[in-house]
Amino acid sequence: NAGVMQNPRHLVRRRGQEARLRCSPMKGHSHVYWYRQLPEEGLKFMVYLQKENIIDESGMPKERFSAEFPKEGPSILRIQQVVRGDSAAYFCASSPRGQGETQYFGPGTRLLVL
Amino acid sequence: AQSVAQPEDQVNVAEGNPLTVKCTYSVSGNPYLFWYVQYPNRGLQFLLKYITGDNLVKGSYGFEAEFNKSQTSFHLKKPSALVSDSALYFCAVRDTGGGNKLTFGTGTQLKVEL
């Protein structure tokens, strides 16, 4: 049983470009979470999704960032018009259900904005 | 809002000695507490969690953690450290406001030396 899959593992973008980060949850998991880890910092929650629904986006920046988890396919975190401050590791986690369930993390996507 | 504090940026211990990585939390209501470990350029691996029940929780790789409600602490312990335990350890608390997001501490770098 494969774990949480994220791709790409490394992504380089120039300022102003778009970044798309993909996350496939563990088999049987219908809840997905995105976290961002800035250099020398802990992980910060961004967004919590179920299939076709955003449950909690309280950690998402108001502009340029969006997330989706369609009925079919992986969850996508999209960053438009990237800036250097977006350079970070972005981690996806999944759980079978919501409340109190353990979240299992993917290997992360390391975004570098030049 | 909930918060987690990991007061030590780094802990050094000799192989074979017991180790403790400290964590204190602040949350309204009953806490759900987690420990994760992160190896370089990898995602977070789940170690253990406390939801309810016995205050001493046993987890993966010989780790355990003790929940202390009066001291609002959830310290991670292992009786005999291994060099391979050297990694970054994160304590986290789950949102008690009905959501499922995790709030992480800033992490403690554990270094186990021969």
PDB file of C-alpha atoms in Angstrom, chain A:
ATOM      1  CA  ASN A   1       0.000   0.000   0.000  1.00  0.00           C
ATOM      2  CA  ALA A   2       1.703   3.123  -1.224  1.00  0.00           C
ATOM      3  CA  GLY A   3       1.904   6.060   1.090  1.00  0.00           C
ATOM      4  CA  VAL A   4       1.010   9.637   0.292  1.00  0.00           C
ATOM      5  CA  MET A   5       2.493  10.578  -3.069  1.00  0.00           C
ATOM      6  CA  GLN A   6       3.565  14.068  -4.009  1.00  0.00           C
ATOM      7  CA  ASN A   7       4.967  15.347  -7.263  1.00  0.00           C
ATOM      8  CA  PRO A   8       7.085  16.901  -8.314  1.00  0.00           C
ATOM      9  CA  ARG A   9       9.576  16.448  -5.494  1.00  0.00           C
ATOM     10  CA  HIS A  10      11.457  19.545  -6.564  1.00  0.00           C
ATOM     11  CA  LEU A  11      10.121  22.480  -8.539  1.00  0.00           C
ATOM     12  CA  VAL A  12      11.960  25.553  -9.734  1.00  0.00           C
ATOM     13  CA  ARG A  13      10.012  28.569 -10.926  1.00  0.00           C
ATOM     14  CA  ARG A  14      10.877  32.102 -11.875  1.00  0.00           C
ATOM     15  CA  ARG A  15       9.060  34.984 -10.268  1.00  0.00           C
ATOM     16  CA  GLY A  16       5.646  35.490 -11.848  1.00  0.00           C
ATOM     17  CA  GLN A  17       5.211  31.893 -13.028  1.00  0.00           C
ATOM     18  CA  GLU A  18       2.640  29.438 -11.758  1.00  0.00           C
ATOM     19  CA  ALA A  19       3.411  26.435  -9.562  1.00  0.00           C
ATOM     20  CA  ARG A  20       1.193  23.344  -9.416  1.00  0.00           C
ATOM     21  CA  LEU A  21       1.800  20.819  -6.681  1.00  0.00           C
ATOM     22  CA  ARG A  22       0.066  17.448  -6.724  1.00  0.00           C
ATOM     23  CA  CYS A  23      -0.861  15.110  -3.920  1.00  0.00           C
ATOM     24  CA  SER A  24      -2.321  11.619  -4.121  1.00  0.00           C
ATOM     25  CA  PRO A  25      -3.584  10.444  -0.704  1.00  0.00           C
ATOM     26  CA  MET A  26      -3.112   7.004   0.695  1.00  0.00           C
ATOM     27  CA  LYS A  27      -5.554   4.419  -0.606  1.00  0.00           C
ATOM     28  CA  GLY A  28      -8.836   4.673   1.246  1.00  0.00           C
ATOM     29  CA  HIS A  29      -8.140   8.187   2.537  1.00  0.00           C
ATOM     30  CA  SER A  30     -10.644  10.867   1.613  1.00  0.00           C
ATOM     31  CA  HIS A  31      -9.249  13.777   3.650  1.00  0.00           C
ATOM     32  CA  VAL A  32      -6.276  15.830   2.464  1.00  0.00           C
ATOM     33  CA  TYR A  33      -4.309  18.564   4.207  1.00  0.00           C
ATOM     34  CA  TRP A  34      -1.633  20.933   2.915  1.00  0.00           C
ATOM     35  CA  TYR A  35       1.093  22.388   5.107  1.00  0.00           C
ATOM     36  CA  ARG A  36       3.987  24.718   4.325  1.00  0.00           C
ATOM     37  CA  GLN A  37       7.407  24.573   5.949  1.00  0.00           C
ATOM     38  CA  LEU A  38       9.480  27.692   5.579  1.00  0.00           C
ATOM     39  CA  PRO A  39      13.241  27.452   6.152  1.00  0.00           C
ATOM     40  CA  GLU A  40      14.114  27.035   9.835  1.00  0.00           C
ATOM     41  CA  GLU A  41      10.433  26.930  10.818  1.00  0.00           C
ATOM     42  CA  GLY A  42       7.869  24.340  11.741  1.00  0.00           C
ATOM     43  CA  LEU A  43       4.969  23.331   9.556  1.00  0.00           C
ATOM     44  CA  LYS A  44       2.071  25.723   9.124  1.00  0.00           C
ATOM     45  CA  PHE A  45      -1.398  24.540   8.177  1.00  0.00           C
ATOM     46  CA  MET A  46      -2.757  25.864   4.910  1.00  0.00           C
ATOM     47  CA  VAL A  47      -5.928  24.031   3.874  1.00  0.00           C
ATOM     48  CA  TYR A  48      -8.044  20.949   4.603  1.00  0.00           C
ATOM     49  CA  LEU A  49     -10.090  19.321   1.846  1.00  0.00           C
ATOM     50  CA  GLN A  50     -12.386  16.417   1.272  1.00  0.00           C
ATOM     51  CA  LYS A  51     -13.402  15.234  -2.170  1.00  0.00           C
ATOM     52  CA  GLU A  52     -14.841  18.257  -4.007  1.00  0.00           C
ATOM     53  CA  ASN A  53     -15.056  20.311  -0.803  1.00  0.00           C
ATOM     54  CA  ILE A  54     -12.813  22.758   1.016  1.00  0.00           C
ATOM     55  CA  ILE A  55     -13.396  22.200   4.722  1.00  0.00           C
ATOM     56  CA  ASP A  56     -10.960  24.701   6.245  1.00  0.00           C
ATOM     57  CA  GLU A  57      -8.832  27.198   4.338  1.00  0.00           C
ATOM     58  CA  SER A  58      -7.982  29.396   7.308  1.00  0.00           C
ATOM     59  CA  GLY A  59      -4.250  29.057   6.666  1.00  0.00           C
ATOM     60  CA  MET A  60      -4.279  29.911   2.994  1.00  0.00           C
ATOM     61  CA  PRO A  61      -2.916  33.277   1.885  1.00  0.00           C
ATOM     62  CA  LYS A  62      -5.744  35.415   0.578  1.00  0.00           C
ATOM     63  CA  GLU A  63      -4.261  35.911  -2.848  1.00  0.00           C
ATOM     64  CA  ARG A  64      -2.511  33.731  -5.433  1.00  0.00           C
ATOM     65  CA  PHE A  65      -3.051  30.435  -3.595  1.00  0.00           C
ATOM     66  CA  SER A  66      -5.802  27.949  -4.300  1.00  0.00           C
ATOM     67  CA  ALA A  67      -6.431  24.277  -3.666  1.00  0.00           C
ATOM     68  CA  GLU A  68      -8.765  21.616  -4.957  1.00  0.00           C
ATOM     69  CA  PHE A  69      -9.456  17.930  -4.462  1.00  0.00           C
ATOM     70  CA  PRO A  70     -11.602  16.768  -7.372  1.00  0.00           C
ATOM     71  CA  LYS A  71     -13.783  13.698  -7.442  1.00  0.00           C
ATOM     72  CA  GLU A  72     -11.201  11.984  -9.607  1.00  0.00           C
ATOM     73  CA  GLY A  73      -7.482  12.560  -9.457  1.00  0.00           C
ATOM     74  CA  PRO A  74      -5.028  14.099  -7.052  1.00  0.00           C
ATOM     75  CA  SER A  75      -5.362  17.169  -4.892  1.00  0.00           C
ATOM     76  CA  ILE A  76      -3.735  20.243  -6.433  1.00  0.00           C
ATOM     77  CA  LEU A  77      -2.184  23.209  -4.652  1.00  0.00           C
ATOM     78  CA  ARG A  78      -1.815  26.050  -7.111  1.00  0.00           C
ATOM     79  CA  ILE A  79       0.302  29.137  -6.598  1.00  0.00           C
ATOM     80  CA  GLN A  80      -0.086  31.865  -9.174  1.00  0.00           C
ATOM     81  CA  GLN A  81       2.521  34.548  -9.874  1.00  0.00           C
ATOM     82  CA  VAL A  82       5.049  33.067  -7.478  1.00  0.00           C
ATOM     83  CA  VAL A  83       7.353  35.324  -5.466  1.00  0.00           C
ATOM     84  CA  ARG A  84      10.626  34.484  -3.739  1.00  0.00           C
ATOM     85  CA  GLY A  85       8.840  34.298  -0.377  1.00  0.00           C
ATOM     86  CA  ASP A  86       6.890  31.299  -1.660  1.00  0.00           C
ATOM     87  CA  SER A  87      10.089  29.233  -1.624  1.00  0.00           C
ATOM     88  CA  ALA A  88       9.403  26.492   0.904  1.00  0.00           C
ATOM     89  CA  ALA A  89       8.655  22.825   1.324  1.00  0.00           C
ATOM     90  CA  TYR A  90       4.996  22.012   0.801  1.00  0.00           C
ATOM     91  CA  PHE A  91       3.716  18.882   2.480  1.00  0.00           C
ATOM     92  CA  CYS A  92       0.508  17.041   1.876  1.00  0.00           C
ATOM     93  CA  ALA A  93      -1.055  14.720   4.437  1.00  0.00           C
ATOM     94  CA  SER A  94      -4.057  12.441   4.308  1.00  0.00           C
ATOM     95  CA  SER A  95      -6.327  10.661   6.760  1.00  0.00           C
ATOM     96  CA  PRO A  96      -9.145   8.144   6.331  1.00  0.00           C
ATOM     97  CA  ARG A  97     -11.618  10.365   8.124  1.00  0.00           C
ATOM     98  CA  GLY A  98     -11.500  13.693   9.888  1.00  0.00           C
ATOM     99  CA  GLN A  99     -11.783  14.162  13.605  1.00  0.00           C
ATOM    100  CA  GLY A 100      -8.839  12.886  15.575  1.00  0.00           C
ATOM    101  CA  GLU A 101      -7.477  10.675  12.850  1.00  0.00           C
ATOM    102  CA  THR A 102      -3.757  10.444  12.342  1.00  0.00           C
ATOM    103  CA  GLN A 103      -2.488  12.405   9.368  1.00  0.00           C
ATOM    104  CA  TYR A 104       0.103  10.647   7.227  1.00  0.00           C
ATOM    105  CA  PHE A 105       2.505  12.863   5.355  1.00  0.00           C
ATOM    106  CA  GLY A 106       3.995  12.704   1.901  1.00  0.00           C
ATOM    107  CA  PRO A 107       7.649  13.413   1.083  1.00  0.00           C
ATOM    108  CA  GLY A 108       6.939  17.028   0.187  1.00  0.00           C
ATOM    109  CA  THR A 109       7.530  19.291  -2.787  1.00  0.00           C
ATOM    110  CA  ARG A 110      10.409  21.702  -2.451  1.00  0.00           C
ATOM    111  CA  LEU A 111       9.629  24.859  -4.352  1.00  0.00           C
ATOM    112  CA  LEU A 112      12.398  27.252  -5.244  1.00  0.00           C
ATOM    113  CA  VAL A 113      11.505  30.588  -6.760  1.00  0.00           C
ATOM    114  CA  LEU A 114      14.330  32.326  -8.581  1.00  0.00           C
TER     115      LEU A 114
END
